[in-house]
């Protein structure tokens, strides 16, 4: 714990513009080397946690984040009712779309009970899934900007269950 505190102090020193360039570069190099040592020690001590559990946690953080950011709104204490409602709608809509995507993928597999067309199904699911696994499990990134290439697939997969809901709603309304 003491070494982590020293690392934090070195990092603070490396960002201090009052220091000379030589001291800043030396501290940056020290921070990089110490961080690598900490990371290597963590990998050796907790390999399952580092290589499997942490990426799974990152996946859940992407699919179900604690808050959805992106719309510039004031802090929660300063929000009016409209802004708070908009923020709540944005978060719930994000959760709904992610749930619809997961449900859409499962429906594609459930409805595809013949061997004809499996290549297209695997291609449609494989491309976004491989990108997701690469970004989360290999790079450890969950920022939304890296997932922009997957967005068209999210639209396709979320449309499947939403279309089913609309069709059932039409049948229900037509009964009256």
N, CA and C of each residue as an Amber inpcrd file, in Angstrom:
protein
   528
   0.8250000  -1.1940000   0.0000000   0.0000000   0.0000000   0.0000000
   0.8710000   1.2610000   0.0000000   2.0060000   1.1470000   0.6800000
   2.9150000   2.2860000   0.7320000   3.5160000   2.5630000  -0.6490000
   3.7940000   1.4740000  -1.3960000   4.3420000   1.6410000  -2.7400000
   3.3180000   2.2960000  -3.6780000   2.0410000   1.9530000  -3.4980000
   1.0050000   2.5970000  -4.3060000   0.9200000   4.0880000  -4.0000000
   1.0970000   4.4360000  -2.7210000   1.0810000   5.8490000  -2.3510000
   2.2730000   6.5790000  -2.9620000   3.4310000   5.9060000  -2.9690000
   4.6140000   6.4990000  -3.6160000   4.3870000   6.6830000  -5.1150000
   3.7290000   5.7030000  -5.7300000   3.4230000   5.7960000  -7.1530000
   2.4950000   6.9790000  -7.4260000   1.4990000   7.1580000  -6.5660000
   0.5810000   8.2930000  -6.7210000   1.3210000   9.6160000  -6.5940000
   2.2470000   9.6980000  -5.6600000   3.0310000  10.9250000  -5.4870000
   3.9220000  11.1730000  -6.7070000   4.5060000  10.1110000  -7.2530000
   5.3380000  10.2640000  -8.4590000   4.5060000  10.7410000  -9.6310000
   3.2970000  10.2010000  -9.7320000   2.4190000  10.6470000 -10.8180000
   2.0630000  12.1270000 -10.6560000   1.7480000  12.5370000  -9.4400000
   1.4220000  13.9440000  -9.1940000   2.6150000  14.8280000  -9.5270000
   3.8040000  14.3550000  -9.2030000   5.0100000  15.1240000  -9.5060000
   5.2460000  15.2060000 -11.0150000   4.8890000  14.1300000 -11.7330000
   5.1020000  14.1130000 -13.1830000   4.1340000  15.0270000 -13.9190000
   3.0610000  15.4220000 -13.2730000   2.0960000  16.3350000 -13.9110000
   2.2440000  17.7600000 -13.3950000   3.1740000  17.9820000 -12.5050000
   3.3970000  19.3150000 -11.9400000   4.2270000  20.1380000 -12.9180000
   3.6600000  21.1910000 -13.4150000   4.3400000  22.0200000 -14.4190000
   5.3820000  22.9550000 -13.8020000   5.4600000  22.9930000 -12.4830000
   6.4590000  23.8320000 -11.8380000   7.8320000  23.1570000 -11.8580000
   7.8540000  21.8570000 -12.0610000   9.1140000  21.1100000 -12.1020000
   9.7960000  21.3100000 -13.4620000  11.0870000  21.0200000 -13.5100000
  11.8210000  21.1080000 -14.7720000  11.4370000  19.9400000 -15.6660000
  11.6860000  20.0840000 -16.9610000  11.3390000  19.0270000 -17.9230000
  12.0640000  17.7150000 -17.6350000  13.3110000  17.8000000 -17.1650000
  14.0670000  16.5850000 -16.8610000  13.4230000  15.8210000 -15.7100000
  12.9960000  16.5510000 -14.6720000  12.3630000  15.9060000 -13.5180000
  11.0280000  15.2950000 -13.9270000  10.2690000  16.0090000 -14.7480000
   8.9680000  15.5020000 -15.2030000   9.1520000  14.2270000 -16.0140000
  10.1060000  14.2080000 -16.9470000  10.3550000  13.0170000 -17.7560000
  10.8370000  11.8520000 -16.8970000  11.6940000  12.1260000 -15.9310000
  12.1770000  11.0830000 -15.0330000  11.0230000  10.4970000 -14.2180000
  10.1520000  11.3470000 -13.7160000   9.0010000  10.8760000 -12.9300000
   8.0270000  10.0870000 -13.8050000   7.8120000  10.5320000 -15.0460000
   6.9270000   9.7920000 -15.9560000   7.4760000   8.3950000 -16.2160000
   8.7720000   8.3000000 -16.4560000   9.4000000   7.0030000 -16.6790000
   9.2730000   6.1240000 -15.4380000   9.4660000   6.7290000 -14.2760000
   9.3280000   5.9930000 -13.0140000   7.9020000   5.4790000 -12.8410000
   6.9120000   6.3130000 -13.1320000   5.5080000   5.9200000 -12.9990000
   5.1880000   4.7670000 -13.9530000   5.6610000   4.8560000 -15.1840000
   5.4090000   3.8010000 -16.1680000   6.0280000   2.4810000 -15.7190000
   7.2700000   2.5240000 -15.2770000   7.9470000   1.2970000 -14.8510000
   7.3010000   0.6900000 -13.6040000   6.9710000   1.5210000 -12.6270000
   6.3190000   1.0310000 -11.4070000   4.9370000   0.4570000 -11.7180000
   4.2050000   1.1030000 -12.6180000   2.8750000   0.6020000 -12.9940000
   2.9820000  -0.7560000 -13.6600000   3.9670000  -0.9250000 -14.4970000
   4.1770000  -2.2260000 -15.1470000   4.4930000  -3.3100000 -14.1250000
   5.3000000  -2.9620000 -13.1230000   5.6280000  -3.9370000 -12.0800000
   4.3780000  -4.3230000 -11.2820000   3.5490000  -3.3390000 -10.9230000
   2.3110000  -3.6280000 -10.2070000   1.3860000  -4.5030000 -11.0450000
   1.2540000  -4.1760000 -12.3150000   0.3900000  -4.9460000 -13.2020000
   0.8900000  -6.3830000 -13.3450000   2.1790000  -6.5590000 -13.5160000
   2.7350000  -7.9050000 -13.6490000   2.5420000  -8.7010000 -12.3660000
   2.7270000  -8.0630000 -11.2210000   2.4920000  -8.7450000  -9.9530000
   1.0310000  -9.1460000  -9.7910000   0.1220000  -8.2800000 -10.2080000
  -1.3130000  -8.5900000 -10.1340000  -1.6610000  -9.7510000 -11.0580000
  -1.0930000  -9.7490000 -12.2590000  -1.3320000 -10.8480000 -13.2080000
  -0.8610000 -12.1830000 -12.6390000   0.2950000 -12.1850000 -12.0130000
   0.8400000 -13.4270000 -11.4790000   0.0740000 -13.9000000 -10.2510000
  -0.3490000 -12.9750000  -9.4100000  -1.0340000 -13.3620000  -8.1770000
  -2.4960000 -13.7410000  -8.4020000  -3.1590000 -13.0540000  -9.3200000
  -4.5870000 -13.2940000  -9.5800000  -4.8490000 -13.4930000 -11.0740000
  -4.3730000 -14.5830000 -11.6860000  -4.5410000 -14.7240000 -13.1450000
  -5.9960000 -14.8910000 -13.5700000  -6.7850000 -15.6420000 -12.8210000
  -8.1880000 -15.8400000 -13.2040000  -8.9550000 -14.5330000 -13.0920000
  -8.6850000 -13.8100000 -12.0350000  -9.3610000 -12.5230000 -11.8430000
  -8.9650000 -11.5400000 -12.9530000  -7.6720000 -11.5010000 -13.2960000
  -7.2070000 -10.5410000 -14.3010000  -7.7060000 -10.8830000 -15.7040000
  -7.5920000 -12.1480000 -16.0960000  -7.9020000 -12.5220000 -17.4670000
  -9.3710000 -12.8490000 -17.7110000 -10.1250000 -13.2020000 -16.6720000
 -11.5210000 -13.5840000 -16.9060000 -12.5260000 -12.7250000 -16.1380000
 -12.3880000 -12.6390000 -14.8230000 -13.4140000 -11.9490000 -14.0340000
 -13.4720000 -10.4440000 -14.3090000 -12.3280000  -9.7840000 -14.4340000
 -12.3340000  -8.3470000 -14.7170000 -12.9880000  -8.0220000 -16.0620000
 -12.6990000  -8.7700000 -17.1560000 -13.4160000  -8.4960000 -18.4080000
 -14.9160000  -8.7570000 -18.3180000 -15.3200000  -9.7620000 -17.5390000
 -16.7530000 -10.0130000 -17.3760000 -17.4000000  -8.8320000 -16.6540000
 -16.7310000  -8.3140000 -15.6210000 -17.2490000  -7.1390000 -14.9120000
 -17.3380000  -5.9340000 -15.8560000 -16.3200000  -5.7600000 -16.7100000
 -16.3490000  -4.6690000 -17.6810000 -17.5270000  -4.8190000 -18.6460000
 -17.8120000  -6.0500000 -19.0570000 -18.9500000  -6.2930000 -19.9520000
 -20.2510000  -5.8610000 -19.2960000 -20.4250000  -6.2210000 -18.0250000
 -21.6380000  -5.8130000 -17.3230000 -21.6940000  -4.3050000 -17.1280000
 -20.5330000  -3.6810000 -16.9150000 -20.5120000  -2.2140000 -16.7790000
 -20.9390000  -1.5440000 -18.0850000 -20.6150000  -2.1620000 -19.2110000
 -21.0440000  -1.5980000 -20.4890000 -22.5290000  -1.8250000 -20.7200000
 -22.9940000  -3.0460000 -20.4890000 -24.3900000  -3.3690000 -20.7620000
 -25.3360000  -2.7560000 -19.7390000 -24.9270000  -2.6770000 -18.4860000
 -25.7800000  -2.1370000 -17.4330000 -24.9540000  -1.1400000 -16.6140000
 -24.7110000   0.0460000 -17.1370000 -23.9150000   1.0180000 -16.3760000
 -24.7310000   1.6220000 -15.2410000 -24.0450000   2.1610000 -14.2630000
 -24.7470000   2.8060000 -13.1440000 -25.4330000   4.0860000 -13.5920000
 -24.8160000   4.7910000 -14.5110000 -25.4460000   5.9880000 -15.0590000
 -25.0380000   6.1220000 -16.5100000 -25.9140000   6.7090000 -17.2860000
 -25.6370000   6.9130000 -18.7040000 -25.2520000   8.3820000 -18.8640000
 -24.0830000   8.5890000 -19.4000000 -23.5780000   9.9530000 -19.5730000
 -23.6830000  10.3500000 -21.0330000 -23.4380000  11.5890000 -21.3060000
 -23.4110000  12.0250000 -22.6910000 -24.2530000  13.2560000 -22.9470000
 -25.2810000  13.4720000 -22.1610000 -26.0950000  14.6670000 -22.3350000
 -25.6700000  15.6610000 -21.2680000 -25.2550000  16.8380000 -21.6810000
 -24.7800000  17.8070000 -20.6850000 -25.9380000  18.3640000 -19.8490000
 -26.0610000  17.8390000 -18.6640000 -27.0830000  18.2880000 -17.7300000
 -26.4020000  18.6990000 -16.4310000 -27.0300000  19.5630000 -15.6650000
 -26.4330000  19.9330000 -14.3780000 -26.4410000  18.7580000 -13.4050000
 -25.8210000  18.9580000 -12.2590000 -25.8120000  17.8900000 -11.2580000
 -27.2370000  17.6090000 -10.7980000 -27.4380000  16.4550000 -10.2010000
 -28.7760000  16.0120000  -9.8110000 -29.4560000  17.0070000  -8.8680000
 -28.6820000  17.6410000  -7.9880000 -29.2530000  18.6030000  -7.0430000
 -29.7630000  19.8550000  -7.7550000 -29.1700000  20.2140000  -8.8810000
 -29.5320000  21.4280000  -9.6090000 -30.5430000  21.1830000 -10.7230000
 -30.9180000  19.9280000 -10.9760000 -31.8420000  19.6220000 -12.0710000
 -33.2700000  20.0180000 -11.7190000 -33.9910000  20.4950000 -12.7490000
 -35.4190000  20.6840000 -12.5650000 -36.1250000  19.3760000 -12.9130000
 -37.4390000  19.3460000 -12.7960000 -38.2030000  18.1160000 -12.9940000
 -38.0550000  17.6040000 -14.4260000 -38.0950000  18.5070000 -15.4060000
 -37.9730000  18.0980000 -16.8030000 -36.6130000  17.4580000 -17.0700000
 -35.5380000  18.0730000 -16.5930000 -34.1900000  17.5350000 -16.8070000
 -34.0200000  16.1910000 -16.1120000 -34.5520000  16.0760000 -14.8950000
 -34.4580000  14.8130000 -14.1720000 -35.2440000  13.7210000 -14.8980000
 -36.4220000  14.0600000 -15.4010000 -37.2230000  13.1010000 -16.1590000
 -36.5280000  12.6810000 -17.4410000 -35.8890000  13.6470000 -18.1120000
 -35.1600000  13.3360000 -19.3460000 -33.9920000  12.4030000 -19.0620000
 -33.2720000  12.6640000 -17.9910000 -32.1370000  11.8180000 -17.6150000
 -32.6280000  10.4100000 -17.2680000 -33.7420000  10.3100000 -16.5350000
 -34.2950000   8.9990000 -16.1930000 -34.7490000   8.2650000 -17.4510000
 -35.4120000   8.9850000 -18.3810000 -35.8370000   8.3670000 -19.6380000
 -34.6440000   7.8730000 -20.4330000 -33.5860000   8.6730000 -20.5040000
 -32.3890000   8.2960000 -21.2420000 -31.7900000   7.0090000 -20.6720000
 -31.6950000   6.9150000 -19.3690000 -31.1240000   5.7290000 -18.7300000
 -32.0010000   4.5010000 -18.9630000 -33.2960000   4.6380000 -18.7480000
 -34.2120000   3.5100000 -18.9460000 -34.2560000   3.0730000 -20.4060000
 -34.2090000   4.0300000 -21.3300000 -34.2010000   3.6920000 -22.7560000
 -32.9360000   2.9350000 -23.1170000 -31.8050000   3.3350000 -22.5710000
 -30.5440000   2.6420000 -22.8120000 -30.6280000   1.1990000 -22.3180000
 -31.1640000   1.0030000 -21.1010000 -31.3320000  -0.3520000 -20.5740000
 -32.2830000  -1.1590000 -21.4560000 -33.3570000  -0.5470000 -21.9180000
 -34.3340000  -1.2300000 -22.7650000 -33.6850000  -1.6930000 -24.0680000
 -32.9060000  -0.8320000 -24.6950000 -32.2490000  -1.1900000 -25.9590000
 -31.2620000  -2.3330000 -25.7370000 -30.4550000  -2.2610000 -24.6790000
 -29.5030000  -3.3440000 -24.4170000 -30.2160000  -4.6550000 -24.1380000
 -31.3090000  -4.6110000 -23.3950000 -32.0890000  -5.8160000 -23.1440000
 -32.7000000  -6.3440000 -24.4450000 -33.1900000  -5.4310000 -25.2910000
 -33.7600000  -5.8370000 -26.5790000 -32.7040000  -6.4720000 -27.4750000
 -31.4750000  -5.9790000 -27.4360000 -30.3900000  -6.5600000 -28.2310000
 -30.1080000  -7.9900000 -27.7710000 -29.9810000  -8.1700000 -26.4670000
 -29.7120000  -9.5160000 -25.9410000 -30.8680000 -10.4450000 -26.2810000
 -32.0950000  -9.9770000 -26.1010000 -33.2680000 -10.7800000 -26.4280000
 -33.3250000 -11.0800000 -27.9290000 -32.9710000 -10.1110000 -28.7590000
 -32.9520000 -10.3200000 -30.2080000 -31.9600000 -11.3850000 -30.6250000
 -30.7820000 -11.3810000 -30.0230000 -29.7830000 -12.4080000 -30.3310000
 -30.3050000 -13.7840000 -29.9400000 -30.9160000 -13.8810000 -28.7720000
 -31.4660000 -15.1650000 -28.3260000 -32.6060000 -15.6200000 -29.2350000
 -33.4460000 -14.6810000 -29.6930000 -34.5500000 -15.0410000 -30.5940000
 -34.0410000 -15.5300000 -31.9460000 -32.9670000 -14.9330000 -32.4350000
 -32.3890000 -15.3910000 -33.7080000 -31.9400000 -16.8390000 -33.5750000
 -31.2830000 -17.1690000 -32.4860000 -30.8630000 -18.5540000 -32.2750000
 -32.0550000 -19.4770000 -32.0720000 -33.0780000 -19.0190000 -31.3650000
 -34.2380000 -19.8720000 -31.0790000 -35.0450000 -20.1610000 -32.3360000
 -35.1740000 -19.1830000 -33.2330000 -35.9830000 -19.3690000 -34.4440000
 -35.2210000 -20.0550000 -35.5620000 -33.9120000 -20.1090000 -35.4690000
 -33.1030000 -20.6890000 -36.5390000 -32.9110000 -22.1650000 -36.2530000
 -33.9220000 -23.0060000 -36.5700000 -33.8350000 -24.4280000 -36.2560000
 -33.5330000 -25.2940000 -37.4670000 -33.1750000 -24.7090000 -38.5760000
 -32.7190000 -25.4830000 -39.7270000 -31.2560000 -25.1590000 -39.9690000
 -30.5630000 -26.0410000 -40.6690000 -29.1440000 -25.7990000 -40.9390000
 -28.9320000 -24.8040000 -42.0690000 -29.9730000 -24.5240000 -42.8140000
 -29.8450000 -23.5690000 -43.9140000 -29.7770000 -22.1460000 -43.3360000
 -28.7740000 -21.4120000 -43.7110000 -28.6520000 -20.0240000 -43.2770000
 -27.8500000 -19.8230000 -42.0030000 -27.2090000 -20.8610000 -41.4710000
 -26.4320000 -20.7010000 -40.2550000 -25.2230000 -19.7940000 -40.4580000
 -24.6520000 -19.8250000 -41.6560000 -23.4980000 -18.9600000 -41.9150000
 -23.8750000 -17.4970000 -41.7480000 -25.0350000 -17.1120000 -42.2930000
 -25.4750000 -15.7240000 -42.1760000 -25.7390000 -15.3450000 -40.7220000
 -26.3240000 -16.2860000 -39.9750000 -26.6050000 -16.0130000 -38.5600000
 -25.2990000 -15.8200000 -37.7970000 -24.3460000 -16.7200000 -38.0080000
 -23.0750000 -16.5820000 -37.3130000 -22.3170000 -15.3390000 -37.7590000
 -22.4210000 -14.9740000 -39.0070000 -21.7800000 -13.7560000 -39.4840000
 -22.4170000 -12.5320000 -38.8430000 -23.7440000 -12.5280000 -38.7970000
 -24.4700000 -11.4000000 -38.2070000 -24.1810000 -11.2700000 -36.7180000
 -24.0700000 -12.3780000 -36.0250000 -23.8000000 -12.3430000 -34.5910000
 -22.2940000 -12.3070000 -34.3240000 -21.5230000 -12.9630000 -35.1490000
 -20.0850000 -13.0810000 -34.9200000 -19.3160000 -11.7860000 -35.0310000
 -19.6920000 -10.9370000 -35.9710000 -18.9540000  -9.6780000 -36.1520000
 -19.0650000  -8.7900000 -34.9150000 -20.2730000  -8.4540000 -34.4610000
 -20.3150000  -7.5970000 -33.2700000 -19.8040000  -8.2900000 -32.0160000
 -20.0600000  -9.5900000 -31.9070000 -19.6010000 -10.3120000 -30.7230000
 -18.0780000 -10.3710000 -30.6740000 -17.4380000 -10.6040000 -31.8170000
 -15.9750000 -10.6350000 -31.8320000 -15.3860000  -9.2600000 -31.5210000
 -16.0230000  -8.1950000 -32.0180000 -15.5500000  -6.8490000 -31.6960000
 -15.7140000  -6.5690000 -30.2040000 -16.8650000  -6.9550000 -29.6560000
 -17.1260000  -6.7480000 -28.2370000 -16.1190000  -7.5020000 -27.3810000
 -15.8720000  -8.7650000 -27.7110000 -14.9250000  -9.5740000 -26.9410000
 -13.5160000  -9.0140000 -27.0610000 -13.1440000  -8.5820000 -28.2630000
 -11.8120000  -8.0100000 -28.4530000 -11.6380000  -6.7400000 -27.6420000
 -12.6220000  -5.8560000 -27.6980000 -12.5030000  -4.5880000 -26.9820000
 -12.5180000  -4.7740000 -25.4700000 -13.3880000  -5.6380000 -24.9830000
 -13.5170000  -5.7880000 -23.5350000 -12.4650000  -6.7360000 -22.9710000
 -12.3410000  -7.9310000 -23.5500000 -11.4590000  -8.9330000 -22.9610000
  -9.9900000  -8.7070000 -23.3010000  -9.7050000  -8.1760000 -24.4830000
  -8.3010000  -7.9980000 -24.8500000  -7.7810000  -6.6140000 -24.4570000
  -8.5190000  -5.5600000 -24.8700000  -8.0590000  -4.2090000 -24.5950000
  -8.5420000  -3.6640000 -23.2530000  -9.6890000  -4.1580000 -22.7710000
 -10.2350000  -3.6600000 -21.5130000 -10.9150000  -2.3110000 -21.6510000
 -11.4840000  -2.0360000 -22.8230000 -12.1450000  -0.7460000 -23.0660000
 -13.6500000  -0.9230000 -23.0290000 -14.3460000  -0.0180000 -22.3470000
 -15.8060000  -0.0400000 -22.3620000 -16.3730000   1.3190000 -22.7360000
 -15.5420000   2.1980000 -23.2460000 -16.0460000   3.5080000 -23.6390000
 -16.9260000   3.3580000 -24.8810000 -17.9880000   4.1470000 -24.9350000
 -18.9680000   4.0140000 -25.9950000 -18.4090000   4.3410000 -27.3770000
 -17.4180000   5.1930000 -27.4590000 -16.8930000   5.5640000 -28.7820000
 -16.2600000   4.3790000 -29.4900000 -15.7440000   3.4050000 -28.7480000
 -15.1520000   2.2440000 -29.3720000 -16.1980000   1.2620000 -29.8900000
 -17.4390000   1.4190000 -29.4450000 -18.4990000   0.4970000 -29.8310000
 -19.3600000   1.0380000 -30.9790000 -18.9770000   2.1520000 -31.5610000
 -19.7510000   2.7120000 -32.6660000 -19.8810000   1.7560000 -33.8540000
 -18.8560000   0.9960000 -34.2250000 -19.0460000   0.0510000 -35.3400000
 -20.0730000  -1.0390000 -35.0460000 -20.3470000  -1.3160000 -33.7790000
 -21.3060000  -2.3490000 -33.4150000 -22.7370000  -1.8060000 -33.4280000
 -22.9010000  -0.5020000 -33.4200000 -24.2250000   0.1180000 -33.3090000
 -25.2140000  -0.3720000 -34.3640000 -24.8540000  -0.5070000 -35.6450000
 -25.8360000  -1.0280000 -36.6110000 -26.3500000  -2.4200000 -36.2530000
 -25.4740000  -3.2550000 -35.6970000 -25.9090000  -4.5830000 -35.2740000
 -26.8570000  -4.4910000 -34.0900000 -26.5940000  -3.5310000 -33.1850000
 -27.5040000  -3.3140000 -32.0640000 -28.8840000  -2.9270000 -32.5700000
 -28.9340000  -2.0890000 -33.5970000 -30.2270000  -1.6820000 -34.1630000
 -30.9510000  -2.8920000 -34.7500000 -30.2360000  -3.7230000 -35.4830000
 -30.8510000  -4.9080000 -36.0980000 -31.3910000  -5.8420000 -35.0220000
 -30.5700000  -6.1550000 -34.0330000 -30.9930000  -7.1050000 -33.0070000
 -32.0730000  -6.5360000 -32.0930000 -32.0390000  -5.2350000 -31.8290000
 -33.0880000  -4.6720000 -30.9770000 -34.4100000  -4.5780000 -31.7320000
 -34.3670000  -4.5240000 -33.0680000 -35.6060000  -4.4380000 -33.8510000
 -36.3940000  -5.7460000 -33.8170000 -35.7230000  -6.8630000 -33.6130000
 -36.4040000  -8.1610000 -33.6320000 -37.4360000  -8.2680000 -32.5070000
 -37.0680000  -8.0900000 -31.2330000 -38.1030000  -8.1880000 -30.1990000
 -39.0760000  -7.0120000 -30.2040000 -38.5960000  -5.8300000 -30.5900000
 -39.5090000  -4.6750000 -30.6370000 -40.5710000  -4.9010000 -31.6980000
 -40.1970000  -5.4790000 -32.8400000 -41.1720000  -5.8120000 -33.8810000
 -42.1940000  -6.8160000 -33.3520000 -41.7320000  -7.8130000 -32.5970000
 -42.6500000  -8.7830000 -32.0120000 -43.6240000  -8.1350000 -31.0400000
 -43.1420000  -7.1860000 -30.2530000 -44.0100000  -6.4680000 -29.3060000
 -45.0540000  -5.6610000 -30.0650000 -44.6380000  -5.0030000 -31.1300000
 -45.5820000  -4.1980000 -31.9300000 -46.6360000  -5.0950000 -32.5690000
 -46.2210000  -6.2280000 -33.1000000 -47.1840000  -7.1470000 -33.7310000
 -48.1930000  -7.6620000 -32.7110000 -47.7390000  -8.0070000 -31.5140000
 -48.6620000  -8.4710000 -30.4750000 -49.5820000  -7.3550000 -30.0240000
 -49.0790000  -6.1300000 -29.9810000 -49.9240000  -5.0000000 -29.6040000
 -50.9950000  -4.7540000 -30.6630000 -50.6690000  -4.9260000 -31.9530000
 -51.6610000  -4.7660000 -33.0210000 -52.7480000  -5.8160000 -32.9060000
 -52.3780000  -7.0400000 -32.6160000 -53.3630000  -8.1180000 -32.4480000
 -54.2630000  -7.8160000 -31.2450000 -53.6660000  -7.3420000 -30.1600000
 -54.4320000  -7.0350000 -28.9540000 -55.3960000  -5.8830000 -29.2070000
 -54.9570000  -4.8490000 -29.8970000 -55.7990000  -3.6790000 -30.1680000
 -56.8950000  -4.0410000 -31.1710000 -56.5980000  -4.9060000 -32.1240000
 -57.5950000  -5.2550000 -33.1340000 -58.7550000  -6.0740000 -32.5420000
 -58.5470000  -6.6840000 -31.3990000 -59.6140000  -7.4420000 -30.7490000
 -60.7170000  -6.5160000 -30.2180000 -60.3760000  -5.2700000 -29.9620000
 -61.3650000  -4.3370000 -29.4340000 -62.0190000  -3.6600000 -30.5450000
